[in-house]
Every structure is written in C-alpha cells, then in structure tokens.
Amino acid sequence: MPTKRKVPLRRCVVTGEMFPKKELLRVVRSKDGEVSVDPTGKKSGRGAYISKSEEAVEKARSKKILERHLEVKIPDEIYDELIRLIRREQLFKNE
C-alpha cells in the first residue's frame, strides 16, 4: 500500500494564502545582502515566497512587501524576472 507523501506548504507574503511549495516562486537574500530569484527553492539564505501571478508581483512592488520581508532594497530587475518566469510558465501550460 503506497504511503501518501506530505506536500510542503508555504505562505505567499503578498496574499497570505498557503500553497504547495512548487506553486510559488522564492526570492532569496544571501548573507552578503544580494537578492536573487530562486526557481529551485534550494539556495541558502533568507527566503520569501510569492504567488505565481503578475498581480501579486505588482502588489509586492508597489507596497514594498518583499523589501520588508527580506529587509533589503529589491531592484526592479528582480520583479521583472519574476514576471518573466510567470509568463514563461503560462506559455508552457497553454501548449
């Protein structure tokens, strides 16, 4: 009899909803203060999860939600990369 594996859940910092870890994007601040997008979810550092929706990314940008969670200034390139990843994934889903 196969055992059910526990699906790790994470909370989106923008919406506050719980999602399986695979359905969220992770933004990481390393020890030296460098911020990057972590598509694998395995980079070391302080991480914040965000929903895979452009609305959530834009809300995070306008209200500086990621900056508060990671305690560092987030460059616009990070938000642009998040939107690019979301759009790319939507393209592959539609094919």
Short mmCIF file of C-alpha atoms in Angstrom, two decimals:
data_model
loop_
_atom_site.label_atom_id
_atom_site.label_comp_id
_atom_site.label_asym_id
_atom_site.label_seq_id
_atom_site.Cartn_x
_atom_site.Cartn_y
_atom_site.Cartn_z
CA MET A 1 0.00 0.00 0.00
CA PRO A 2 1.65 3.28 -1.12
CA THR A 3 2.03 5.92 1.55
CA LYS A 4 0.92 9.47 0.90
CA ARG A 5 3.80 11.92 0.88
CA LYS A 6 3.37 15.14 2.79
CA VAL A 7 3.27 18.12 0.44
CA PRO A 8 5.23 21.06 1.90
CA LEU A 9 3.09 24.19 2.14
CA ARG A 10 4.37 27.76 2.14
CA ARG A 11 2.61 31.08 2.67
CA CYS A 12 2.63 33.77 -0.04
CA VAL A 13 3.96 37.00 1.52
CA VAL A 14 1.57 39.08 -0.63
CA THR A 15 -1.77 37.25 -0.44
CA GLY A 16 -1.22 35.36 2.82
CA GLU A 17 -2.57 32.16 1.24
CA MET A 18 -0.99 28.75 1.75
CA PHE A 19 0.15 26.91 -1.39
CA PRO A 20 2.24 23.84 -2.15
CA LYS A 21 5.89 24.90 -2.37
CA LYS A 22 6.04 24.06 -6.11
CA GLU A 23 3.26 26.57 -6.89
CA LEU A 24 5.21 29.54 -5.51
CA LEU A 25 8.32 31.47 -6.53
CA ARG A 26 11.09 32.09 -4.00
CA VAL A 27 13.13 35.26 -3.68
CA VAL A 28 16.31 34.91 -1.59
CA ARG A 29 18.59 37.32 0.25
CA SER A 30 22.05 35.87 0.77
CA LYS A 31 24.21 36.60 3.80
CA ASP A 32 26.05 39.36 1.94
CA GLY A 33 22.73 41.08 1.09
CA GLU A 34 22.46 40.00 -2.55
CA VAL A 35 18.89 39.35 -3.72
CA SER A 36 18.04 36.78 -6.40
CA VAL A 37 15.15 34.67 -7.67
CA ASP A 38 15.45 31.03 -6.65
CA PRO A 39 13.50 28.81 -9.08
CA THR A 40 14.81 25.62 -7.44
CA GLY A 41 13.89 26.65 -3.89
CA LYS A 42 17.20 25.35 -2.56
CA LYS A 43 19.53 28.37 -2.37
CA SER A 44 20.74 29.23 1.09
CA GLY A 45 19.65 32.47 2.67
CA ARG A 46 16.54 34.24 3.87
CA GLY A 47 13.67 33.42 1.53
CA ALA A 48 10.24 34.84 0.80
CA TYR A 49 7.60 33.06 -1.29
CA ILE A 50 5.30 34.82 -3.74
CA SER A 51 2.33 33.55 -5.76
CA LYS A 52 2.79 32.86 -9.46
CA SER A 53 0.54 35.73 -10.56
CA GLU A 54 1.51 39.04 -12.11
CA GLU A 55 -0.96 40.82 -9.81
CA ALA A 56 0.86 39.52 -6.73
CA VAL A 57 4.24 40.65 -8.11
CA GLU A 58 2.92 44.13 -8.93
CA LYS A 59 1.32 44.42 -5.48
CA ALA A 60 4.61 43.36 -3.87
CA ARG A 61 6.43 46.00 -5.93
CA SER A 62 4.01 48.84 -5.14
CA LYS A 63 3.69 48.08 -1.41
CA LYS A 64 7.37 47.04 -0.97
CA ILE A 65 6.28 43.77 0.66
CA LEU A 66 9.41 41.80 -0.36
CA GLU A 67 11.64 44.63 0.90
CA ARG A 68 10.03 44.37 4.34
CA HIS A 69 10.30 40.58 4.48
CA LEU A 70 13.91 40.39 3.26
CA GLU A 71 14.98 43.65 4.97
CA VAL A 72 16.87 44.89 1.89
CA LYS A 73 16.17 47.11 -1.16
CA ILE A 74 14.81 45.00 -4.04
CA PRO A 75 15.93 46.13 -7.52
CA ASP A 76 13.30 46.36 -10.28
CA GLU A 77 15.16 43.63 -12.21
CA ILE A 78 14.02 41.08 -9.61
CA TYR A 79 10.36 41.98 -10.14
CA ASP A 80 10.86 41.91 -13.92
CA GLU A 81 12.47 38.46 -13.67
CA LEU A 82 9.54 37.19 -11.57
CA ILE A 83 7.04 38.40 -14.17
CA ARG A 84 9.13 36.86 -16.97
CA LEU A 85 9.17 33.48 -15.17
CA ILE A 86 5.39 33.61 -14.63
CA ARG A 87 4.71 34.43 -18.29
CA ARG A 88 7.08 31.69 -19.49
CA GLU A 89 5.35 29.10 -17.31
CA GLN A 90 1.92 30.19 -18.57
CA LEU A 91 3.11 29.79 -22.17
CA PHE A 92 4.24 26.22 -21.49
CA LYS A 93 0.93 25.40 -19.77
CA ASN A 94 -1.08 26.63 -22.76
CA GLU A 95 0.84 24.47 -25.26
#
